[in-house]
Amino acid sequence: MKTPFSKYLNNISIFLAILLLGFSSSCKQKSDPPAPEPSKISFHFTQYNQGLPLKFDTMKYVNEAGNHYLVNEIQYFISDVTLHFQDGSIQLLDGWKDIHYVDTDLPETQSWKVYDNIETGSVEKVSFTFGISEGKNNSLMFVNPPERDMFWPELLGGGYHYMKLNGKWLADDGVIKPYNFHLGIGQIYAGGLINPDSITGFLQNYFEVELPNSTFTVNDGDALDFEIRMNVENWFRNPNTYNHNTWGGDIMQKQEAMHLACENGKQDVFEFLKK
Amino acid sequence: MKLKKNNTISLSNSDRVLKPCQGSIALCALLFTFIALLTACTNKNPDPEPYTPTPYTIEIPYGFPTKLNIPDDNPMTVEGIALGRILFYDGRLNGRTHPDSLMSCATCHRQENSFEIGAPRPHPFGINGQPTHHAMLPMINLVWNMGNFGWNGSVPSIEADVLGVISDPSEFDSSPEKVVNTIKNIEGYPELFRKAFGTNEITINRIAKAIAQFVRTLISSNSRFDKYMHGEVQLTPEELRGFVLFTTEEGADCFHCHGGFGNPLFTTNKFYNNGKDSLFTDPADRFNITGDPMDKGAYKATTLRNIQLTGPYMNDGRFETLEEVIEFYSHDLINTPQIDPLMHHIANGGIQLTPPEKVDLMAFILTLRDDEFLNNPDFGKPEIPE
């Protein structure tokens, strides 16, 4: 049998229990807010010529040197894509992979959904390495196609082509000839004689591209889509006028030609566009 | 067990006690089991005992691709490969049993020639003497072909190739029904199929799958050049000079299409117009598959492994010897709008090798011969069921 006092105590206990439950529940809400959605970024790789999407296999283009030319295919690597934030911090996009291959014949290579979660903040610019830096350009690191087929012969420096841009041009003797605008590790030849026996050293031709107008803001949960556009004509234009008649159909063993091409590549070949 | 006075049965001190009616049920159950057993014993076609084939894993040689083309619906097994090897060599695979009409895969795909016919003729001939449309391709390292088999890439898989061969008038000129009927009536095969596929039912698809499993094991990775890559042997000065020519643009520039250190398959498995012709009339070139006018006259760059044994060369077998091939690439290329841009030496009519350079290049190409592969007993003719 319960006394009035014990009833009173019972009521107090129930009241305190409810109060405690409510208090603990409200504390939980305050200390453990829902996690923000991660921000993601995707890049889409396109090729343009004279402001329009590149048309392949048609001799409709004229470069700065006056060469009429066509493009058959382009294959290239970009690596170490980096976001530079206005507060001075940087984010290297290297989760899962830090080297991306683009092939104009393979649509699946023309978009890259980056694995990394993107940090929030104001991005001042985006940069990347065209090709593969010396420390990472190791032979046999890609054993599967399509990347495998970019291998650069060991005796010419090893690793992988930075780019193969293949096409044809109307040569000054009136004959249409193939050109292989291939970039990669250069060689130093003793006495200037292009003979593998006379190689005395190698030159790294990869370079950093700082994409112009690549400022944007990252907020929680953003799904950012950007286009990285290659303006093909600029490989042959600025600051060096590249003439196919001068350099001929192959340049893997012509460091001077690769050097000129890479200087052009640093300038305005690549463009950054928000989709 | 003892019978008690009240007709109950005691199984033991601790056993439960059955009542009389429960005893009847037990007797019925015993009778039912007996009848069931009797029925099973008189069944003429019992289900075969279940058999789980042993999974087979391909060991990937140094530098070779890690991506293999093994269909999900045809995993490799020890028993499947063994069956495929027997079928590969069984002359009754074309559905005929007369000694004059036997033809199997091995009739043309001979191990000593890198599973090519190797005869000095442009085309092999089928059971009826009709030549195939193209010259043969060697059956080697096909587990790394990702789905474009044949000179024009029209064949999507090894399995599809086997099925095509059976009906092709220039090959087996047979039919799936005829082949299945012949094979299933040979004693020994049903048991081999049971072990390979868990059932002794023989179908044309299982025949194709087994052969494909065997073909996927035909891996060449131990040529003299491979040993050089592994640091086991040194190449001769002549061979090294040839290797330099092979892998430099200023040399012969073979590597862009035929691989090298970075691509030990010695083929990209891609298609190129390599400057053989000025007119393209072959209805089975790459253009016939893609519809891209730039693919007219384009064919697969074949692997150069064991190439000295796989002549005659090119899709139409126009060159009898490797010397002729090197001569062609040196001086006889034909420039057309369809020529592949990688043939950048076309401006000079070819790579313009000097006679000593031709010798050097040949010396290197011969280092790609893999005698271990050519003599591997695992690939040879097995015992065939009578």
XYZ file of C-alpha atoms in Angstrom:
661
model
C 0.000 0.000 0.000
C 1.360 3.349 -1.042
C 1.336 6.374 1.244
C 0.609 9.903 -0.150
C 4.268 10.693 0.380
C 5.421 7.745 -1.687
C 2.907 8.748 -4.429
C 4.419 12.208 -4.365
C 7.912 10.755 -4.680
C 6.778 8.604 -7.579
C 5.375 11.591 -9.480
C 8.573 13.549 -8.891
C 10.654 10.647 -10.192
C 8.581 10.370 -13.386
C 8.817 14.112 -13.928
C 12.594 14.072 -13.477
C 12.982 11.113 -15.816
C 11.009 12.869 -18.583
C 13.018 16.041 -18.025
C 16.303 14.140 -18.199
C 15.241 12.346 -21.377
C 14.250 15.591 -23.064
C 17.479 17.261 -21.956
C 19.692 14.442 -23.171
C 17.846 14.311 -26.483
C 18.276 18.069 -27.038
C 21.984 17.826 -26.129
C 22.441 15.109 -28.731
C 20.977 17.286 -31.454
C 23.285 20.145 -30.587
C 26.511 18.110 -30.375
C 26.011 15.916 -33.495
C 24.615 17.920 -36.428
C 24.153 16.098 -39.756
C 27.407 15.870 -41.764
C 27.498 18.159 -44.806
C 27.343 16.519 -48.193
C 30.834 16.309 -49.765
C 31.514 18.473 -52.796
C 32.525 16.764 -56.002
C 34.153 17.849 -59.228
C 34.101 16.513 -62.785
C 36.221 17.509 -65.748
C 35.234 17.133 -69.382
C 37.959 17.214 -71.995
C 37.212 18.734 -75.386
C 39.204 19.743 -78.458
C 38.575 22.870 -80.457
C 40.134 24.565 -83.439
C 39.547 28.194 -84.328
C 36.721 28.432 -81.818
C 34.753 25.431 -83.039
C 34.752 21.759 -82.075
C 37.613 20.014 -83.831
C 36.678 18.107 -86.973
C 38.869 15.098 -87.569
C 40.376 13.865 -90.812
C 39.552 16.934 -92.857
C 42.254 19.186 -94.316
C 40.396 22.331 -93.357
C 42.816 23.958 -90.966
C 45.697 26.318 -91.614
C 48.253 26.952 -88.910
C 50.227 30.093 -88.127
C 53.033 28.968 -90.450
C 50.566 28.568 -93.313
C 50.548 24.756 -93.244
C 47.230 23.241 -94.306
C 46.658 20.342 -91.952
C 44.247 17.800 -90.542
C 44.063 16.045 -87.213
C 43.462 12.308 -87.067
C 43.601 11.633 -83.313
C 44.884 13.079 -80.047
C 45.951 11.153 -76.965
C 47.471 12.814 -73.913
C 48.025 12.702 -70.175
C 47.369 15.368 -67.584
C 48.413 14.801 -64.003
C 48.555 16.413 -60.568
C 45.493 18.578 -61.033
C 45.618 21.122 -58.201
C 43.094 23.569 -56.788
C 44.669 26.785 -55.456
C 42.455 28.446 -52.848
C 42.411 32.167 -52.179
C 43.516 31.575 -48.576
C 46.788 30.171 -49.890
C 45.985 26.526 -49.348
C 46.033 23.993 -52.151
C 44.301 20.700 -52.809
C 46.000 18.099 -54.981
C 43.480 15.811 -56.635
C 45.256 12.522 -56.242
C 42.728 10.221 -54.636
C 42.450 6.943 -56.521
C 44.472 8.335 -59.433
C 46.655 11.324 -60.123
C 47.238 10.796 -63.847
C 44.370 11.036 -66.310
C 44.471 9.837 -69.916
C 42.445 11.495 -72.662
C 41.868 9.861 -76.047
C 39.748 11.419 -78.777
C 38.779 7.934 -79.966
C 37.591 6.786 -76.538
C 34.617 8.705 -75.121
C 35.045 7.111 -71.698
C 38.364 8.942 -71.287
C 36.876 12.332 -72.097
C 35.202 12.772 -68.731
C 36.841 12.387 -65.355
C 34.674 12.221 -62.257
C 37.288 12.967 -59.620
C 37.296 10.637 -56.629
C 38.377 13.233 -54.061
C 35.932 15.218 -51.951
C 36.548 18.875 -52.762
C 37.279 21.295 -49.957
C 34.939 24.252 -49.610
C 36.143 27.788 -50.215
C 37.115 30.143 -52.985
C 39.329 28.650 -55.660
C 41.623 31.168 -57.259
C 42.898 28.936 -60.040
C 43.282 25.357 -61.257
C 46.594 23.993 -62.467
C 47.834 20.679 -63.813
C 50.938 19.055 -65.185
C 50.808 18.465 -68.904
C 52.234 14.981 -69.323
C 53.738 13.246 -66.321
C 56.355 14.659 -63.971
C 59.801 13.050 -63.775
C 59.235 11.337 -60.435
C 56.077 9.635 -61.624
C 56.859 8.841 -65.249
C 57.928 5.262 -64.680
C 58.097 2.607 -67.375
C 55.631 -0.271 -67.116
C 53.376 1.554 -64.640
C 50.604 1.203 -67.213
C 50.474 -2.374 -68.430
C 46.924 -2.204 -69.761
C 45.623 -0.433 -72.837
C 44.887 2.306 -73.698
C 47.478 4.003 -71.465
C 50.009 1.235 -72.189
C 50.167 2.202 -75.851
C 51.593 5.581 -74.841
C 54.897 4.030 -73.762
C 58.031 6.006 -74.635
C 60.992 3.789 -75.580
C 63.525 3.169 -72.847
C 66.472 4.264 -74.898
C 64.774 7.612 -75.592
C 64.139 8.241 -71.897
C 61.416 5.734 -70.981
C 58.094 6.303 -69.307
C 55.199 7.479 -71.458
C 54.402 9.951 -74.222
C 52.880 13.126 -72.813
C 50.899 13.448 -76.005
C 50.398 11.946 -79.427
C 48.757 14.361 -81.841
C 48.656 12.621 -85.198
C 47.612 14.100 -88.511
C 48.726 15.126 -91.975
C 49.788 18.348 -93.608
C 50.190 19.601 -97.142
C 53.950 19.859 -97.415
C 55.669 22.562 -99.436
C 56.448 20.045 -102.180
C 52.705 19.594 -102.697
C 52.568 16.153 -101.086
C 50.242 15.355 -98.179
C 52.432 13.832 -95.476
C 51.755 12.448 -92.001
C 52.989 14.244 -88.916
C 53.389 12.694 -85.477
C 53.397 15.613 -83.060
C 54.586 13.492 -80.138
C 55.801 15.007 -76.882
C 57.732 13.304 -74.109
C 61.213 13.073 -72.651
C 63.853 14.672 -74.878
C 67.377 13.475 -75.516
C 70.713 15.247 -75.644
C 72.821 13.940 -78.514
C 76.581 14.408 -78.531
C 77.623 16.418 -81.533
C 74.014 16.976 -82.503
C 73.965 13.641 -84.320
C 70.560 12.012 -83.824
C 71.761 8.536 -83.064
C 70.793 6.662 -79.903
C 74.449 5.685 -79.424
C 75.328 9.348 -78.937
C 72.720 10.161 -76.243
C 74.423 11.808 -73.280
C 71.396 12.807 -71.239
C 67.662 13.374 -71.113
C 65.448 16.429 -70.742
C 62.094 16.522 -69.001
C 59.608 18.380 -71.162
C 56.510 18.156 -68.960
C 55.180 21.527 -67.889
C 52.660 23.107 -65.567
C 49.537 24.696 -66.993
C 47.746 27.357 -64.961
C 44.278 27.513 -66.400
C 43.126 31.084 -66.994
C 39.764 32.187 -65.598
C 39.519 29.169 -63.357
C 38.098 31.004 -60.335
C 35.089 29.485 -58.611
C 33.567 28.883 -55.203
C 32.994 25.506 -53.620
C 30.050 25.140 -51.243
C 28.952 22.107 -49.273
C 27.365 19.503 -51.501
C 28.319 21.167 -54.784
C 28.632 18.952 -57.869
C 30.963 21.019 -60.017
C 31.299 20.441 -63.753
C 34.112 22.019 -65.730
C 35.412 21.745 -69.252
C 39.115 21.644 -70.009
C 39.362 22.614 -73.652
C 42.370 22.082 -75.884
C 42.638 24.720 -78.596
C 44.613 22.693 -81.088
C 45.766 25.549 -83.329
C 47.632 27.113 -80.416
C 50.100 24.246 -80.283
C 51.514 25.732 -83.482
C 51.160 29.444 -82.786
C 52.177 31.194 -79.609
C 54.899 32.190 -78.821
C 56.559 29.957 -81.406
C 55.388 29.520 -84.957
C 55.664 25.801 -85.540
C 56.150 24.811 -89.157
C 55.632 21.177 -90.177
C 57.857 21.737 -93.206
C 60.719 22.557 -90.832
C 60.298 19.694 -88.396
C 58.852 16.981 -90.598
C 56.733 14.032 -89.634
C 58.407 12.918 -86.408
C 59.841 14.834 -83.457
C 60.409 12.323 -80.652
C 64.142 12.616 -81.263
C 64.096 16.349 -82.026
C 64.338 18.092 -78.672
C 64.301 21.541 -80.258
C 60.920 20.881 -81.848
C 59.480 19.399 -78.665
C 60.787 22.384 -76.702
C 59.050 24.866 -79.014
C 55.845 22.866 -78.827
C 55.934 22.721 -75.024
C 56.494 26.474 -74.788
C 53.353 26.903 -76.860
C 51.510 24.435 -74.676
C 52.169 26.521 -71.581
C 50.539 29.563 -73.126
C 46.998 29.336 -74.346
C 46.422 25.816 -75.591
C 44.235 24.950 -72.617
C 41.140 26.799 -71.536
C 38.896 26.389 -68.498
C 35.147 26.680 -68.847
C 32.322 26.369 -66.340
C 29.517 24.167 -67.597
C 15.560 -52.875 -29.124
C 13.007 -55.065 -27.450
C 9.240 -55.572 -27.711
C 7.282 -54.814 -24.592
C 4.084 -56.411 -23.480
C 1.891 -53.493 -24.474
C 3.207 -53.583 -28.064
C 5.247 -50.510 -27.659
C 8.795 -50.418 -28.908
C 11.582 -49.253 -26.728
C 14.712 -48.041 -28.509
C 16.596 -47.467 -25.362
C 16.042 -46.365 -21.801
C 15.924 -42.795 -22.754
C 14.050 -43.203 -26.081
C 10.559 -41.923 -26.447
C 7.806 -44.524 -26.508
C 5.773 -45.057 -29.699
C 2.094 -45.865 -29.516
C 0.572 -48.603 -31.740
C -0.749 -46.177 -34.380
C 2.618 -44.457 -34.512
C 4.191 -47.822 -35.220
C 2.040 -48.134 -38.324
C 3.261 -44.776 -39.550
C 6.837 -45.873 -39.037
C 6.207 -49.028 -41.046
C 4.616 -46.971 -43.849
C 7.648 -44.700 -43.892
C 9.968 -47.685 -44.142
C 7.908 -49.084 -47.008
C 7.915 -45.738 -48.794
C 11.677 -45.448 -48.454
C 12.127 -48.964 -49.804
C 9.936 -48.211 -52.837
C 11.770 -44.972 -53.442
C 15.106 -46.753 -53.315
C 13.843 -49.426 -55.669
C 12.649 -46.783 -58.149
C 15.994 -45.050 -57.985
C 17.819 -48.278 -58.678
C 15.749 -49.003 -61.777
C 16.220 -45.448 -63.262
C 18.111 -45.866 -66.532
C 19.389 -42.233 -66.662
C 20.405 -41.213 -63.197
C 21.506 -37.627 -62.672
C 25.281 -37.511 -62.738
C 27.021 -36.993 -59.487
C 27.685 -33.341 -58.964
C 31.212 -32.266 -59.874
C 32.786 -28.921 -59.207
C 35.548 -28.094 -61.690
C 38.811 -26.720 -60.378
C 39.295 -22.995 -60.976
C 42.298 -22.100 -63.135
C 44.233 -18.887 -62.710
C 46.428 -17.410 -65.413
C 49.831 -16.314 -64.179
C 50.520 -12.939 -65.704
C 54.068 -12.650 -67.050
C 56.224 -9.650 -66.209
C 55.083 -6.502 -68.000
C 52.006 -8.143 -69.509
C 48.524 -6.634 -69.111
C 46.646 -7.481 -65.945
C 43.268 -7.111 -67.669
C 42.271 -10.430 -69.169
C 39.434 -11.115 -71.544
C 37.703 -14.001 -69.793
C 33.912 -13.861 -70.200
C 31.890 -14.028 -66.993
C 29.902 -16.941 -68.389
C 32.997 -18.972 -69.202
C 35.356 -18.986 -66.235
C 38.510 -20.994 -66.770
C 38.826 -24.364 -65.085
C 41.409 -27.119 -65.215
C 38.817 -29.551 -66.532
C 37.431 -27.065 -69.073
C 40.900 -26.420 -70.457
C 41.654 -30.148 -70.638
C 38.424 -30.773 -72.548
C 39.078 -27.811 -74.838
C 42.535 -29.115 -75.642
C 41.129 -32.515 -76.613
C 38.442 -30.965 -78.801
C 41.025 -28.627 -80.352
C 42.950 -31.652 -81.599
C 40.068 -34.036 -82.355
C 39.605 -34.360 -86.120
C 35.944 -35.269 -85.628
C 35.247 -31.741 -84.395
C 33.897 -30.882 -87.840
C 31.141 -33.439 -87.362
C 32.643 -36.045 -89.668
C 34.224 -39.360 -88.742
C 35.563 -40.718 -92.027
C 39.365 -40.796 -91.863
C 39.586 -38.683 -95.034
C 37.303 -35.982 -93.678
C 38.808 -35.229 -90.313
C 39.486 -31.595 -89.491
C 40.045 -29.877 -86.172
C 41.421 -26.531 -85.047
C 44.874 -28.099 -84.938
C 44.692 -29.041 -88.609
C 45.628 -25.441 -89.412
C 46.643 -24.042 -86.008
C 49.885 -25.918 -85.458
C 51.871 -25.463 -82.320
C 55.210 -25.618 -84.130
C 54.099 -22.577 -86.143
C 52.799 -20.539 -83.209
C 49.355 -22.033 -83.846
C 49.360 -20.818 -87.414
C 49.510 -22.977 -90.526
C 52.921 -21.754 -91.537
C 52.669 -23.249 -94.982
C 54.043 -21.336 -97.957
C 50.627 -20.432 -99.316
C 48.572 -17.304 -98.940
C 45.490 -18.988 -97.516
C 44.741 -22.152 -95.628
C 42.077 -24.360 -97.125
C 38.915 -25.666 -95.527
C 37.490 -29.165 -95.591
C 36.195 -28.611 -99.120
C 39.376 -27.071 -100.467
C 37.916 -23.578 -100.415
C 40.417 -20.941 -99.258
C 39.637 -18.635 -96.364
C 39.113 -14.993 -97.233
C 42.184 -13.817 -95.368
C 45.493 -15.363 -94.458
C 45.709 -16.793 -90.953
C 46.576 -14.981 -87.763
C 48.594 -16.769 -85.086
C 46.623 -18.046 -82.111
C 48.783 -16.601 -79.407
C 48.255 -14.370 -76.351
C 44.594 -13.981 -77.283
C 43.502 -13.700 -73.656
C 44.702 -10.088 -73.982
C 42.627 -9.304 -77.044
C 39.771 -7.291 -75.559
C 37.192 -8.194 -78.207
C 38.274 -7.451 -81.768
C 39.550 -10.733 -83.135
C 40.537 -11.302 -86.754
C 42.147 -9.043 -89.307
C 39.262 -6.582 -89.265
C 38.153 -7.012 -85.653
C 34.760 -8.411 -86.611
C 34.872 -11.379 -84.240
C 33.917 -10.429 -80.678
C 35.247 -13.475 -78.816
C 37.125 -16.743 -79.157
C 33.869 -18.572 -78.490
C 32.235 -16.743 -81.409
C 35.221 -17.583 -83.572
C 34.840 -21.313 -82.863
C 31.152 -21.180 -83.709
C 31.928 -19.303 -86.908
C 34.540 -21.820 -88.007
C 32.063 -24.710 -87.682
C 29.657 -23.288 -90.239
C 32.116 -21.447 -92.495
C 32.205 -23.178 -95.930
C 35.898 -22.311 -96.186
C 36.658 -23.997 -92.877
C 34.639 -26.836 -91.310
C 31.596 -26.414 -93.561
C 29.514 -28.211 -90.982
C 26.660 -27.408 -88.633
C 26.329 -27.170 -84.848
C 23.869 -30.075 -84.845
C 26.220 -32.302 -86.800
C 29.154 -31.474 -84.543
C 27.202 -32.032 -81.320
C 25.767 -35.284 -82.617
C 29.210 -36.593 -83.507
C 30.905 -35.561 -80.287
C 28.182 -36.815 -77.963
C 28.348 -40.283 -79.512
C 32.028 -40.659 -78.750
C 32.532 -42.565 -75.547
C 34.360 -40.538 -72.987
C 33.193 -37.077 -73.998
C 30.028 -36.943 -71.824
C 32.151 -37.589 -68.741
C 34.641 -34.900 -69.792
C 31.794 -32.425 -70.228
C 30.403 -33.381 -66.815
C 33.729 -32.582 -65.239
C 34.135 -29.349 -67.161
C 30.599 -27.986 -66.941
C 28.827 -30.034 -64.254
C 26.600 -31.778 -66.786
C 27.198 -34.443 -69.364
C 24.880 -32.719 -71.809
C 26.936 -31.676 -74.825
C 25.973 -28.450 -76.570
C 27.677 -26.444 -79.256
C 28.142 -23.545 -76.838
C 29.932 -25.783 -74.332
C 32.165 -27.070 -77.106
C 33.036 -23.478 -78.043
C 33.568 -22.520 -74.407
C 35.923 -25.400 -73.719
C 38.040 -24.681 -76.801
C 38.133 -20.982 -75.881
C 39.384 -21.869 -72.409
C 42.234 -23.863 -73.894
C 43.100 -21.121 -76.390
C 43.311 -18.591 -73.544
C 46.142 -20.601 -72.037
C 48.291 -20.243 -75.181
C 50.630 -17.634 -73.756
C 54.019 -16.816 -75.207
C 56.191 -14.809 -72.839
C 59.612 -16.386 -72.806
C 61.352 -15.438 -76.004
C 64.977 -14.390 -76.138
C 63.808 -10.782 -75.990
C 61.767 -11.527 -72.836
C 64.866 -12.999 -71.248
C 66.730 -9.835 -72.222
C 63.984 -7.769 -70.557
C 64.379 -9.843 -67.406
C 68.146 -9.360 -67.482
C 68.781 -13.069 -68.046
C 70.597 -12.814 -71.375
C 72.377 -10.168 -73.381
C 71.449 -9.504 -76.994
C 74.135 -9.526 -79.646
C 75.326 -6.181 -81.046
C 73.411 -6.936 -84.226
C 70.201 -7.659 -82.301
C 70.642 -4.529 -80.190
C 71.095 -2.370 -83.259
C 67.925 -3.923 -84.608
C 66.124 -3.147 -81.344
C 67.199 0.486 -81.644
C 65.846 0.639 -85.194
C 62.625 -1.023 -84.009
C 61.968 1.515 -81.241
C 63.035 4.842 -82.735
C 61.141 7.192 -85.020
C 64.320 8.026 -86.884
C 64.894 4.293 -87.327
C 62.228 1.882 -88.527
C 59.589 3.062 -86.004
C 57.879 -0.315 -85.639
C 57.009 0.192 -81.971
C 54.077 2.561 -82.319
C 51.978 -0.244 -83.845
C 53.868 -3.360 -82.778
C 54.832 -2.598 -79.175
C 58.149 -3.216 -77.494
C 59.460 -3.003 -73.951
C 56.358 -1.118 -72.772
C 54.000 -3.436 -74.620
C 55.359 -6.988 -74.642
C 52.394 -8.319 -76.621
C 54.146 -6.841 -79.671
C 50.838 -5.631 -81.021
C 48.440 -2.873 -80.043
C 45.580 -4.985 -81.437
C 44.620 -1.850 -83.388
C 43.991 -1.402 -87.103
C 46.147 0.523 -89.551
C 46.369 1.203 -93.245
C 50.053 0.466 -93.698
C 50.442 1.562 -97.320
C 50.151 -1.667 -99.261
C 47.663 -0.561 -101.911
C 46.308 2.387 -103.799
C 42.827 0.930 -104.248
C 40.786 -0.728 -101.515
C 38.371 -3.343 -102.767
C 38.456 -5.923 -99.975
C 34.924 -6.213 -98.570
C 36.397 -7.461 -95.284
C 38.736 -4.644 -94.274
C 38.270 -2.544 -91.140
C 36.109 -0.069 -93.061
C 33.629 -2.875 -93.549
C 33.200 -2.959 -89.771
C 33.373 0.696 -88.753
C 32.072 2.475 -91.851
C 34.794 5.084 -91.349
C 36.297 5.925 -94.783
C 39.675 6.396 -93.101
C 39.595 2.672 -92.255
C 39.664 1.569 -95.884
C 42.544 -0.811 -96.364
C 43.160 -0.985 -92.602
C 43.908 -4.274 -90.868
C 45.140 -5.391 -87.499
C 48.816 -5.058 -86.682
C 49.596 -8.673 -85.959
C 51.814 -9.693 -83.069
C 55.463 -10.066 -83.995
C 56.031 -12.865 -81.498
C 57.179 -15.962 -83.391
C 56.609 -13.974 -86.561
C 59.292 -15.909 -88.427
C 57.018 -18.973 -88.230
C 53.717 -17.382 -89.222
C 54.164 -16.452 -92.846
C 52.953 -15.731 -95.401
C 52.476 -12.157 -94.259
C 49.819 -9.432 -94.384
C 46.070 -10.000 -94.489
C 46.258 -11.416 -97.996
C 49.491 -13.320 -97.498
C 51.198 -11.368 -100.267
C 54.675 -11.682 -98.770
C 56.242 -15.090 -98.422
C 59.178 -14.067 -96.260
C 60.091 -11.556 -93.581
C 62.793 -10.211 -95.883
C 60.064 -9.226 -98.330
C 58.156 -7.513 -95.527
C 61.189 -5.472 -94.460
C 61.824 -4.564 -98.079
C 58.227 -3.392 -98.399
C 58.450 -1.149 -95.330
C 61.816 0.158 -96.525
C 60.966 1.211 -100.041
C 57.547 0.255 -101.349
C 54.911 2.077 -99.284
C 52.051 3.680 -101.196
C 50.730 7.043 -100.046
C 46.941 7.407 -100.085
C 44.498 9.575 -98.152
C 43.834 6.539 -95.956
C 47.434 5.878 -94.955
C 47.751 5.870 -91.181
C 49.535 8.979 -89.879
C 51.885 6.743 -87.919
C 53.382 5.750 -91.281
C 55.284 9.027 -91.299
C 58.108 7.603 -93.407
C 55.676 7.427 -96.302
C 57.028 10.728 -97.564
C 60.191 8.842 -98.524
C 58.389 5.749 -99.765
C 59.415 3.894 -96.626
C 61.916 3.718 -93.818
C 64.819 3.529 -96.263
C 66.860 0.958 -94.372
C 70.306 0.161 -95.690
C 71.210 -3.507 -96.287
C 73.103 -3.781 -92.948
C 70.166 -2.153 -91.149
C 67.791 -4.673 -92.690
C 69.991 -7.447 -91.340
C 70.019 -5.834 -87.895
C 66.255 -5.367 -87.827
C 65.750 -8.970 -88.858
C 68.135 -10.117 -86.128
C 66.036 -8.322 -83.518
C 62.743 -9.659 -84.873
C 64.103 -13.186 -84.605
C 64.669 -12.653 -80.867
C 60.863 -12.737 -80.517
C 60.806 -16.465 -81.221
C 59.662 -18.348 -78.127
C 60.856 -21.952 -78.295
C 59.461 -22.759 -74.870
C 56.000 -21.881 -76.155
C 56.495 -23.791 -79.391
C 57.461 -26.932 -77.492
C 55.293 -26.615 -74.400
C 53.823 -30.104 -73.810
C 50.743 -28.570 -72.185
C 49.760 -27.210 -75.592
C 50.455 -30.355 -77.592
C 48.126 -33.086 -78.781
C 46.558 -34.980 -75.857
C 45.070 -38.427 -75.786
C 41.832 -38.325 -77.757
C 38.803 -40.441 -76.758
C 38.319 -43.345 -79.221
